[in-house]
Amino acid sequence: MRELPVVELVDRAREGQPRAVARLISLVEAASPSSRSVAAALAPFTGRALVIGLTGSPGVGKSTTTSALVGAYRALGRKVGVLAVDPSSPFSGGALLGDRVRMGEHAGDPGVFIRSMATRGHLGGLAVATPQALRVLDAAGFDVVLVETVGVGQSEVDIMRLADCAVVLVAPGMGDGIQAAKAGILEIADVFVVNKADRDGAETTVRELRHAISLGRREIRGASWRQPVVPAVAPRGEGISALVEAIDEHHAWGLAHGGFERRRLARARAEISAIAVAAVRVRIERFQGELLDRLAAEVGAGTVDPYRAADDLIGASGESAPPQG
Ligand SMILES: Nc1nc2c(ncn2[C@@H]2O[C@H](COP(=O)(O)OP(=O)(O)O)[C@@H](O)[C@H]2O)c(=O)[nH]1
Ligand SMILES: [Mg+2]
């Protein structure tokens, strides 16, 4: 494709041209110099999509559930975007191919856009790229954006915090329910799915989770959201309408109690600081190499302490630097 100006790409994306959507995501993903103008051009059209994050251990059924949700939302007439974020497999290998195959039933549906995030060489990585890709899909008019991430690590937790609704999947056995509670997953989950409910032990897992939830209930302004636990058999579509309902209820609850608004502000805050941190890193790596070398020599020689050196490097005043004690 001839390289179009960013505003033209944004116009085309908003008209529903998938190639323009894909191109814009590539631009923000690569942290290309035009990321800035992409973000500026998108800004007026963002804020409408409902972002749903799905996380859980590999093999728990995230892709299958995502695909089933795409079908459910399409049946409701909503346009659906999917971002598959998997930092553990930056090269498009088997897992992504599997996802493509599973998503095959939605291929050719103009109301569905599916994309795997690549993060190779991206300064700031997923923390910067994912929210920008969400903005592209949001501005392009996708009513619902599903973000599939591999659970466990901090960056996945960060990504789940970007979502309006965080869905955590567990499967029976494997102590997954208890694992989830331990790993602090309980804190980020808005809705639980016990997938593979066709397997032994599903009822136990549901019970364990409900018990853990009753102990760790969250309170927001005196109202509490009790995370629902939805049993599902994703390949058969079982439990998917209950999941859609649970997501709807969470959305309505968030709108009524301010949780939705707070989440959106937290997302914007995370987005800004991820960009700022990446910018500082770029500045240091590209433009302050000599200063860094000199400071390193001084710290090595013991003539300057590393906090002081870091202050010099970022040009910060002593007050805004971390405590030196
Ligand atoms: N028995 C059973 N298998 C399932 C269920 N959901 C997914 N699977 C299978 O589990 C495997 C992993 O599913 P996938 O959606 O790729 O998991 P992901 O790694 O979390 O995205 C696939 O072979 C699915 O067909 C379920 O509810 N029951
Ligand atoms: Mg998957």
mmCIF file of C-alpha atoms and ligand atoms in Angstrom:
data_model
loop_
_atom_site.group_PDB
_atom_site.id
_atom_site.type_symbol
_atom_site.label_atom_id
_atom_site.label_comp_id
_atom_site.label_asym_id
_atom_site.label_seq_id
_atom_site.Cartn_x
_atom_site.Cartn_y
_atom_site.Cartn_z
ATOM 1 C CA MET A 1 0.000 0.000 0.000
ATOM 2 C CA ARG A 2 1.248 3.478 -0.897
ATOM 3 C CA GLU A 3 2.051 5.229 2.379
ATOM 4 C CA LEU A 4 -0.974 7.360 3.155
ATOM 5 C CA PRO A 5 -0.934 10.362 5.466
ATOM 6 C CA VAL A 6 -2.057 9.465 8.970
ATOM 7 C CA VAL A 7 -5.287 11.490 8.786
ATOM 8 C CA GLU A 8 -6.220 9.676 5.586
ATOM 9 C CA LEU A 9 -5.540 6.322 7.264
ATOM 10 C CA VAL A 10 -7.716 7.325 10.207
ATOM 11 C CA ASP A 11 -10.542 8.348 7.843
ATOM 12 C CA ARG A 12 -10.308 5.021 6.074
ATOM 13 C CA ALA A 13 -10.183 3.091 9.339
ATOM 14 C CA ARG A 14 -13.317 4.887 10.484
ATOM 15 C CA GLU A 15 -14.983 3.921 7.205
ATOM 16 C CA GLY A 16 -14.259 0.342 8.165
ATOM 17 C CA GLN A 17 -11.312 -0.460 5.888
ATOM 18 C CA PRO A 18 -9.423 -3.281 7.610
ATOM 19 C CA ARG A 19 -6.156 -2.520 5.829
ATOM 20 C CA ALA A 20 -6.130 0.984 7.242
ATOM 21 C CA VAL A 21 -6.844 -0.385 10.727
ATOM 22 C CA ALA A 22 -3.999 -2.882 10.351
ATOM 23 C CA ARG A 23 -1.612 -0.206 9.098
ATOM 24 C CA LEU A 24 -2.400 2.111 12.014
ATOM 25 C CA ILE A 25 -1.810 -0.675 14.514
ATOM 26 C CA SER A 26 1.520 -1.448 12.839
ATOM 27 C CA LEU A 27 2.527 2.190 13.164
ATOM 28 C CA VAL A 28 1.783 2.404 16.881
ATOM 29 C CA GLU A 29 3.210 -1.044 17.482
ATOM 30 C CA ALA A 30 6.537 -0.139 15.938
ATOM 31 C CA ALA A 31 6.620 3.090 17.946
ATOM 32 C CA SER A 32 7.296 4.738 14.608
ATOM 33 C CA PRO A 33 7.809 8.494 14.523
ATOM 34 C CA SER A 34 4.216 8.818 13.325
ATOM 35 C CA SER A 35 2.830 7.207 16.530
ATOM 36 C CA ARG A 36 2.417 10.706 17.864
ATOM 37 C CA SER A 37 0.354 11.928 14.930
ATOM 38 C CA VAL A 38 -1.648 8.693 14.934
ATOM 39 C CA ALA A 39 -2.559 9.239 18.589
ATOM 40 C CA ALA A 40 -3.458 12.867 17.894
ATOM 41 C CA ALA A 41 -5.662 11.960 14.926
ATOM 42 C CA LEU A 42 -7.433 9.193 16.864
ATOM 43 C CA ALA A 43 -8.072 11.098 20.085
ATOM 44 C CA PRO A 44 -11.375 12.756 19.109
ATOM 45 C CA PHE A 45 -12.889 9.402 18.160
ATOM 46 C CA THR A 46 -11.941 7.346 21.175
ATOM 47 C CA GLY A 47 -13.650 6.421 24.417
ATOM 48 C CA ARG A 48 -16.573 4.467 23.038
ATOM 49 C CA ALA A 49 -15.409 0.855 22.859
ATOM 50 C CA LEU A 50 -15.942 -1.508 25.759
ATOM 51 C CA VAL A 51 -12.594 -3.173 26.433
ATOM 52 C CA ILE A 52 -12.746 -6.699 27.787
ATOM 53 C CA GLY A 53 -9.537 -8.401 28.882
ATOM 54 C CA LEU A 54 -9.238 -12.183 29.035
ATOM 55 C CA THR A 55 -6.402 -13.835 30.866
ATOM 56 C CA GLY A 56 -5.475 -17.210 32.303
ATOM 57 C CA SER A 57 -2.848 -19.918 32.006
ATOM 58 C CA PRO A 58 -1.892 -21.243 28.561
ATOM 59 C CA GLY A 59 -4.388 -23.827 27.375
ATOM 60 C CA VAL A 60 -7.192 -22.765 29.718
ATOM 61 C CA GLY A 61 -9.345 -21.791 26.741
ATOM 62 C CA LYS A 62 -8.841 -18.059 26.264
ATOM 63 C CA SER A 63 -8.782 -18.164 22.472
ATOM 64 C CA THR A 64 -11.749 -20.511 22.315
ATOM 65 C CA THR A 65 -13.693 -18.281 24.706
ATOM 66 C CA THR A 66 -12.635 -15.166 22.801
ATOM 67 C CA SER A 67 -13.899 -16.668 19.568
ATOM 68 C CA ALA A 68 -17.180 -17.664 21.210
ATOM 69 C CA LEU A 69 -17.566 -14.139 22.605
ATOM 70 C CA VAL A 70 -16.941 -12.682 19.153
ATOM 71 C CA GLY A 71 -19.841 -14.800 17.890
ATOM 72 C CA ALA A 72 -22.075 -13.740 20.778
ATOM 73 C CA TYR A 73 -21.389 -10.024 20.310
ATOM 74 C CA ARG A 74 -21.787 -10.281 16.533
ATOM 75 C CA ALA A 75 -25.172 -11.879 17.122
ATOM 76 C CA LEU A 76 -26.034 -8.743 19.122
ATOM 77 C CA GLY A 77 -24.996 -6.618 16.151
ATOM 78 C CA ARG A 78 -21.821 -5.252 17.730
ATOM 79 C CA LYS A 79 -18.572 -4.784 15.865
ATOM 80 C CA VAL A 80 -15.778 -6.653 17.602
ATOM 81 C CA GLY A 81 -12.022 -6.153 17.615
ATOM 82 C CA VAL A 82 -9.630 -8.741 19.027
ATOM 83 C CA LEU A 83 -6.067 -8.129 20.176
ATOM 84 C CA ALA A 84 -4.062 -11.230 21.021
ATOM 85 C CA VAL A 85 -1.228 -10.175 23.277
ATOM 86 C CA ASP A 86 1.336 -12.804 24.110
ATOM 87 C CA PRO A 87 4.664 -11.465 25.292
ATOM 88 C CA SER A 88 5.997 -14.984 25.787
ATOM 89 C CA SER A 89 5.847 -15.726 22.071
ATOM 90 C CA PRO A 90 7.005 -12.596 20.267
ATOM 91 C CA PHE A 91 7.555 -14.498 17.036
ATOM 92 C CA SER A 92 4.398 -15.587 15.313
ATOM 93 C CA GLY A 93 4.610 -19.306 15.901
ATOM 94 C CA GLY A 94 2.251 -22.160 16.523
ATOM 95 C CA ALA A 95 0.149 -20.455 19.147
ATOM 96 C CA LEU A 96 -0.788 -17.599 16.887
ATOM 97 C CA LEU A 97 -1.458 -19.911 13.993
ATOM 98 C CA GLY A 98 -3.741 -21.896 16.299
ATOM 99 C CA ASP A 99 -5.560 -18.709 17.205
ATOM 100 C CA ARG A 100 -5.990 -17.835 13.550
ATOM 101 C CA VAL A 101 -7.462 -21.224 12.812
ATOM 102 C CA ARG A 102 -9.801 -21.007 15.770
ATOM 103 C CA MET A 103 -10.856 -17.524 14.711
ATOM 104 C CA GLY A 104 -11.333 -18.813 11.168
ATOM 105 C CA GLU A 105 -15.103 -18.794 11.462
ATOM 106 C CA HIS A 106 -14.984 -14.993 11.738
ATOM 107 C CA ALA A 107 -12.705 -14.511 8.741
ATOM 108 C CA GLY A 108 -14.315 -12.342 6.108
ATOM 109 C CA ASP A 109 -16.776 -10.780 8.556
ATOM 110 C CA PRO A 110 -16.212 -7.013 8.164
ATOM 111 C CA GLY A 111 -17.573 -6.515 11.689
ATOM 112 C CA VAL A 112 -14.629 -8.440 13.139
ATOM 113 C CA PHE A 113 -10.978 -7.447 13.214
ATOM 114 C CA ILE A 114 -8.411 -9.802 14.712
ATOM 115 C CA ARG A 115 -4.818 -8.913 15.341
ATOM 116 C CA SER A 116 -1.879 -10.431 17.186
ATOM 117 C CA MET A 117 0.395 -7.896 18.783
ATOM 118 C CA ALA A 118 4.073 -8.044 17.931
ATOM 119 C CA THR A 119 6.378 -6.323 20.348
ATOM 120 C CA ARG A 120 9.842 -7.042 19.051
ATOM 121 C CA GLY A 121 12.156 -4.155 19.670
ATOM 122 C CA HIS A 122 9.435 -1.920 20.951
ATOM 123 C CA LEU A 123 10.704 0.503 23.534
ATOM 124 C CA GLY A 124 8.213 0.485 26.338
ATOM 125 C CA GLY A 125 6.873 -2.768 24.908
ATOM 126 C CA LEU A 126 3.303 -3.818 25.430
ATOM 127 C CA ALA A 127 2.707 -1.154 28.042
ATOM 128 C CA VAL A 128 2.920 1.444 25.286
ATOM 129 C CA ALA A 129 1.733 -0.520 22.267
ATOM 130 C CA THR A 130 -1.396 -2.197 23.654
ATOM 131 C CA PRO A 131 -3.327 0.906 24.721
ATOM 132 C CA GLN A 132 -2.453 2.584 21.423
ATOM 133 C CA ALA A 133 -3.718 -0.406 19.446
ATOM 134 C CA LEU A 134 -6.890 -0.277 21.566
ATOM 135 C CA ARG A 135 -7.285 3.343 20.541
ATOM 136 C CA VAL A 136 -7.057 2.406 16.876
ATOM 137 C CA LEU A 137 -9.824 -0.190 17.205
ATOM 138 C CA ASP A 138 -11.915 2.124 19.366
ATOM 139 C CA ALA A 139 -11.680 4.968 16.858
ATOM 140 C CA ALA A 140 -12.378 2.567 13.995
ATOM 141 C CA GLY A 141 -15.788 1.958 15.530
ATOM 142 C CA PHE A 142 -15.414 -1.426 17.155
ATOM 143 C CA ASP A 143 -18.011 -1.503 19.929
ATOM 144 C CA VAL A 144 -16.275 -4.243 21.854
ATOM 145 C CA VAL A 145 -12.554 -4.972 21.956
ATOM 146 C CA LEU A 146 -11.406 -8.290 23.393
ATOM 147 C CA VAL A 147 -7.804 -8.447 24.585
ATOM 148 C CA GLU A 148 -6.408 -11.921 25.117
ATOM 149 C CA THR A 149 -3.269 -12.105 27.245
ATOM 150 C CA VAL A 150 -1.331 -14.936 28.802
ATOM 151 C CA GLY A 151 -1.794 -14.775 32.548
ATOM 152 C CA VAL A 152 0.690 -14.592 35.407
ATOM 153 C CA GLY A 153 3.334 -11.930 34.723
ATOM 154 C CA GLN A 154 3.289 -8.305 35.746
ATOM 155 C CA SER A 155 2.898 -7.037 32.204
ATOM 156 C CA GLU A 156 -0.253 -9.140 31.794
ATOM 157 C CA VAL A 157 -1.622 -7.758 35.029
ATOM 158 C CA ASP A 158 -0.867 -4.280 33.706
ATOM 159 C CA ILE A 159 -2.690 -5.049 30.491
ATOM 160 C CA MET A 160 -5.682 -6.369 32.397
ATOM 161 C CA ARG A 161 -5.825 -3.088 34.250
ATOM 162 C CA LEU A 162 -6.401 -1.403 30.901
ATOM 163 C CA ALA A 163 -9.635 -3.280 30.437
ATOM 164 C CA ASP A 164 -13.076 -2.061 31.441
ATOM 165 C CA CYS A 165 -13.779 -5.621 32.450
ATOM 166 C CA ALA A 166 -11.109 -8.173 33.345
ATOM 167 C CA VAL A 167 -12.178 -11.762 32.760
ATOM 168 C CA VAL A 168 -9.966 -14.394 34.388
ATOM 169 C CA LEU A 169 -10.255 -17.959 33.149
ATOM 170 C CA VAL A 170 -9.407 -20.990 35.209
ATOM 171 C CA ALA A 171 -9.883 -24.678 34.516
ATOM 172 C CA PRO A 172 -10.816 -27.492 36.903
ATOM 173 C CA GLY A 173 -7.959 -29.313 38.591
ATOM 174 C CA MET A 174 -4.411 -28.025 38.469
ATOM 175 C CA GLY A 175 -5.284 -26.104 41.636
ATOM 176 C CA ASP A 176 -6.001 -23.248 39.292
ATOM 177 C CA GLY A 177 -8.699 -21.765 41.490
ATOM 178 C CA ILE A 178 -6.442 -21.549 44.494
ATOM 179 C CA GLN A 179 -3.544 -20.458 42.316
ATOM 180 C CA ALA A 180 -5.635 -17.600 41.036
ATOM 181 C CA ALA A 181 -6.458 -16.464 44.537
ATOM 182 C CA LYS A 182 -2.816 -16.642 45.573
ATOM 183 C CA ALA A 183 -1.404 -14.897 42.551
ATOM 184 C CA GLY A 184 -3.389 -11.772 43.293
ATOM 185 C CA ILE A 185 -5.475 -12.551 40.221
ATOM 186 C CA LEU A 186 -8.450 -12.206 42.492
ATOM 187 C CA GLU A 187 -7.711 -8.529 42.771
ATOM 188 C CA ILE A 188 -7.710 -7.815 39.070
ATOM 189 C CA ALA A 189 -10.591 -10.102 38.077
ATOM 190 C CA ASP A 190 -14.040 -8.638 37.541
ATOM 191 C CA VAL A 191 -15.520 -11.864 36.250
ATOM 192 C CA PHE A 192 -14.281 -15.440 36.582
ATOM 193 C CA VAL A 193 -14.849 -18.177 34.069
ATOM 194 C CA VAL A 194 -14.370 -21.790 35.069
ATOM 195 C CA ASN A 195 -13.843 -23.127 31.574
ATOM 196 C CA LYS A 196 -13.668 -26.820 30.689
ATOM 197 C CA ALA A 197 -16.663 -27.340 32.935
ATOM 198 C CA ASP A 198 -17.119 -30.622 31.060
ATOM 199 C CA ARG A 199 -14.186 -31.940 33.070
ATOM 200 C CA ASP A 200 -14.101 -33.498 36.531
ATOM 201 C CA GLY A 201 -13.706 -31.139 39.430
ATOM 202 C CA ALA A 202 -15.394 -28.140 37.822
ATOM 203 C CA GLU A 203 -17.902 -27.821 40.642
ATOM 204 C CA THR A 204 -15.121 -27.906 43.220
ATOM 205 C CA THR A 205 -13.236 -25.166 41.396
ATOM 206 C CA VAL A 206 -16.382 -23.031 41.209
ATOM 207 C CA ARG A 207 -16.976 -23.561 44.920
ATOM 208 C CA GLU A 208 -13.362 -22.746 45.853
ATOM 209 C CA LEU A 209 -13.412 -19.582 43.843
ATOM 210 C CA ARG A 210 -16.724 -18.409 45.266
ATOM 211 C CA HIS A 211 -15.346 -19.010 48.730
ATOM 212 C CA ALA A 212 -12.154 -17.049 47.994
ATOM 213 C CA ILE A 213 -14.261 -14.226 46.546
ATOM 214 C CA SER A 214 -16.482 -14.019 49.599
ATOM 215 C CA LEU A 215 -13.339 -13.472 51.685
ATOM 216 C CA GLY A 216 -11.810 -10.830 49.483
ATOM 217 C CA ARG A 217 -14.749 -8.726 48.381
ATOM 218 C CA ARG A 218 -13.918 -5.277 47.049
ATOM 219 C CA GLU A 219 -15.669 -2.176 48.229
ATOM 220 C CA ILE A 220 -16.063 0.952 46.153
ATOM 221 C CA ARG A 221 -17.919 3.813 47.791
ATOM 222 C CA GLY A 222 -19.775 1.474 50.070
ATOM 223 C CA ALA A 223 -20.939 -0.734 47.227
ATOM 224 C CA SER A 224 -19.263 -3.999 46.497
ATOM 225 C CA TRP A 225 -18.925 -5.911 43.270
ATOM 226 C CA ARG A 226 -19.141 -9.598 43.884
ATOM 227 C CA GLN A 227 -17.176 -11.194 41.073
ATOM 228 C CA PRO A 228 -19.413 -13.724 39.371
ATOM 229 C CA VAL A 229 -18.066 -17.201 38.607
ATOM 230 C CA VAL A 230 -19.357 -18.468 35.275
ATOM 231 C CA PRO A 231 -18.911 -22.143 34.368
ATOM 232 C CA ALA A 232 -18.332 -22.623 30.639
ATOM 233 C CA VAL A 233 -17.546 -25.129 27.942
ATOM 234 C CA ALA A 234 -16.256 -22.670 25.382
ATOM 235 C CA PRO A 235 -16.002 -24.951 22.309
ATOM 236 C CA ARG A 236 -19.695 -25.777 22.683
ATOM 237 C CA GLY A 237 -20.639 -22.193 23.445
ATOM 238 C CA GLU A 238 -21.953 -23.211 26.857
ATOM 239 C CA GLY A 239 -21.846 -20.461 29.437
ATOM 240 C CA ILE A 240 -21.065 -17.798 26.854
ATOM 241 C CA SER A 241 -24.381 -15.976 27.110
ATOM 242 C CA ALA A 242 -24.018 -16.071 30.906
ATOM 243 C CA LEU A 243 -20.560 -14.567 30.458
ATOM 244 C CA VAL A 244 -21.905 -11.782 28.233
ATOM 245 C CA GLU A 245 -24.550 -11.129 30.877
ATOM 246 C CA ALA A 246 -21.950 -10.996 33.656
ATOM 247 C CA ILE A 247 -19.853 -8.536 31.629
ATOM 248 C CA ASP A 248 -22.961 -6.394 31.027
ATOM 249 C CA GLU A 249 -23.809 -6.405 34.710
ATOM 250 C CA HIS A 250 -20.277 -5.417 35.622
ATOM 251 C CA HIS A 251 -20.430 -2.581 33.105
ATOM 252 C CA ALA A 252 -23.754 -1.329 34.468
ATOM 253 C CA TRP A 253 -22.445 -1.601 38.026
ATOM 254 C CA GLY A 254 -19.307 0.340 37.105
ATOM 255 C CA LEU A 255 -21.345 3.097 35.475
ATOM 256 C CA ALA A 256 -23.601 3.349 38.516
ATOM 257 C CA HIS A 257 -20.846 3.341 41.128
ATOM 258 C CA GLY A 258 -18.022 5.182 39.416
ATOM 259 C CA GLY A 259 -15.860 2.123 38.932
ATOM 260 C CA PHE A 260 -16.025 2.462 35.161
ATOM 261 C CA GLU A 261 -14.880 6.065 35.228
ATOM 262 C CA ARG A 262 -12.104 5.294 37.684
ATOM 263 C CA ARG A 263 -10.867 2.474 35.499
ATOM 264 C CA ARG A 264 -10.786 4.743 32.455
ATOM 265 C CA LEU A 265 -8.781 7.341 34.353
ATOM 266 C CA ALA A 266 -6.394 4.657 35.575
ATOM 267 C CA ARG A 267 -5.973 3.516 31.978
ATOM 268 C CA ALA A 268 -5.145 7.033 30.791
ATOM 269 C CA ARG A 269 -2.726 7.460 33.684
ATOM 270 C CA ALA A 270 -0.958 4.192 32.876
ATOM 271 C CA GLU A 271 -0.842 5.146 29.229
ATOM 272 C CA ILE A 272 0.731 8.525 29.891
ATOM 273 C CA SER A 273 3.334 7.210 32.279
ATOM 274 C CA ALA A 274 4.251 4.310 29.964
ATOM 275 C CA ILE A 275 4.891 6.792 27.157
ATOM 276 C CA ALA A 276 6.798 9.128 29.453
ATOM 277 C CA VAL A 277 8.986 6.338 30.839
ATOM 278 C CA ALA A 278 9.692 5.071 27.315
ATOM 279 C CA ALA A 279 10.565 8.604 26.209
ATOM 280 C CA VAL A 280 13.013 9.035 29.069
ATOM 281 C CA ARG A 281 14.605 5.717 28.215
ATOM 282 C CA VAL A 282 14.926 6.653 24.561
ATOM 283 C CA ARG A 283 16.473 9.968 25.523
ATOM 284 C CA ILE A 284 19.016 8.287 27.749
ATOM 285 C CA GLU A 285 19.882 5.508 25.322
ATOM 286 C CA ARG A 286 20.068 7.626 22.204
ATOM 287 C CA PHE A 287 21.248 10.996 23.346
ATOM 288 C CA GLN A 288 22.908 10.685 26.700
ATOM 289 C CA GLY A 289 25.214 7.759 26.189
ATOM 290 C CA GLU A 290 28.300 9.859 26.817
ATOM 291 C CA LEU A 291 26.893 11.386 29.973
ATOM 292 C CA LEU A 292 25.883 7.930 31.140
ATOM 293 C CA ASP A 293 29.396 6.594 30.491
ATOM 294 C CA ARG A 294 30.940 9.441 32.430
ATOM 295 C CA LEU A 295 28.533 9.018 35.345
ATOM 296 C CA ALA A 296 29.149 5.269 35.334
ATOM 297 C CA ALA A 297 32.859 5.862 35.665
ATOM 298 C CA GLU A 298 32.269 8.223 38.590
ATOM 299 C CA VAL A 299 29.886 5.833 40.332
ATOM 300 C CA GLY A 300 32.384 3.028 39.722
ATOM 301 C CA ALA A 301 35.153 5.116 41.259
ATOM 302 C CA GLY A 302 32.963 5.943 44.239
ATOM 303 C CA THR A 303 33.124 9.693 43.673
ATOM 304 C CA VAL A 304 29.368 9.963 43.002
ATOM 305 C CA ASP A 305 26.532 7.875 44.380
ATOM 306 C CA PRO A 306 24.108 6.290 41.872
ATOM 307 C CA TYR A 307 21.053 8.304 42.987
ATOM 308 C CA ARG A 308 22.900 11.523 42.406
ATOM 309 C CA ALA A 309 24.085 10.214 39.031
ATOM 310 C CA ALA A 310 20.511 9.280 38.086
ATOM 311 C CA ASP A 311 19.395 12.798 39.014
ATOM 312 C CA ASP A 312 22.012 14.213 36.693
ATOM 313 C CA LEU A 313 20.928 11.837 33.969
ATOM 314 C CA ILE A 314 17.244 12.668 34.023
ATOM 315 C CA GLY A 315 17.863 16.267 34.950
ATOM 316 C CA ALA A 316 15.583 15.910 37.935
ATOM 317 C CA SER A 317 15.786 18.042 41.017
ATOM 318 C CA GLY A 318 16.740 16.356 44.283
ATOM 319 C CA GLU A 319 13.167 16.698 45.533
ATOM 320 C CA SER A 320 11.520 14.630 42.822
ATOM 321 C CA ALA A 321 14.112 11.872 42.941
ATOM 322 C CA PRO A 322 13.571 8.740 45.052
ATOM 323 C CA PRO A 323 14.633 9.061 48.690
ATOM 324 C CA GLN A 324 18.376 8.690 49.124
ATOM 325 C CA GLY A 325 18.565 6.626 52.243
HETATM 326 N N1 LIG B 1 -12.686 -30.202 27.082
HETATM 327 C C1 LIG B 1 -12.582 -28.911 26.821
HETATM 328 N N2 LIG B 1 -11.581 -28.458 26.060
HETATM 329 C C2 LIG B 1 -11.508 -27.129 25.829
HETATM 330 C C3 LIG B 1 -12.432 -26.228 26.362
HETATM 331 N N3 LIG B 1 -12.084 -24.978 25.978
HETATM 332 C C4 LIG B 1 -10.973 -25.096 25.225
HETATM 333 N N4 LIG B 1 -10.613 -26.389 25.135
HETATM 334 C C5 LIG B 1 -9.464 -26.921 24.400
HETATM 335 O O1 LIG B 1 -8.278 -26.553 25.101
HETATM 336 C C6 LIG B 1 -7.224 -26.280 24.196
HETATM 337 C C7 LIG B 1 -6.646 -24.900 24.443
HETATM 338 O O2 LIG B 1 -7.626 -23.918 24.141
HETATM 339 P P1 LIG B 1 -7.218 -22.428 23.783
HETATM 340 O O3 LIG B 1 -8.489 -21.678 23.587
HETATM 341 O O4 LIG B 1 -6.233 -22.397 22.687
HETATM 342 O O5 LIG B 1 -6.501 -21.955 25.121
HETATM 343 P P2 LIG B 1 -5.608 -20.650 25.393
HETATM 344 O O6 LIG B 1 -4.191 -21.079 25.331
HETATM 345 O O7 LIG B 1 -5.986 -20.253 26.772
HETATM 346 O O8 LIG B 1 -5.957 -19.635 24.370
HETATM 347 C C8 LIG B 1 -7.812 -26.435 22.808
HETATM 348 O O9 LIG B 1 -7.501 -27.718 22.328
HETATM 349 C C9 LIG B 1 -9.293 -26.306 23.045
HETATM 350 O O10 LIG B 1 -10.053 -26.984 22.089
HETATM 351 C C10 LIG B 1 -13.508 -26.745 27.169
HETATM 352 O O11 LIG B 1 -14.375 -26.032 27.670
HETATM 353 N N5 LIG B 1 -13.523 -28.086 27.364
HETATM 354 MG MG MG B 2 -4.706 -18.455 23.031
#
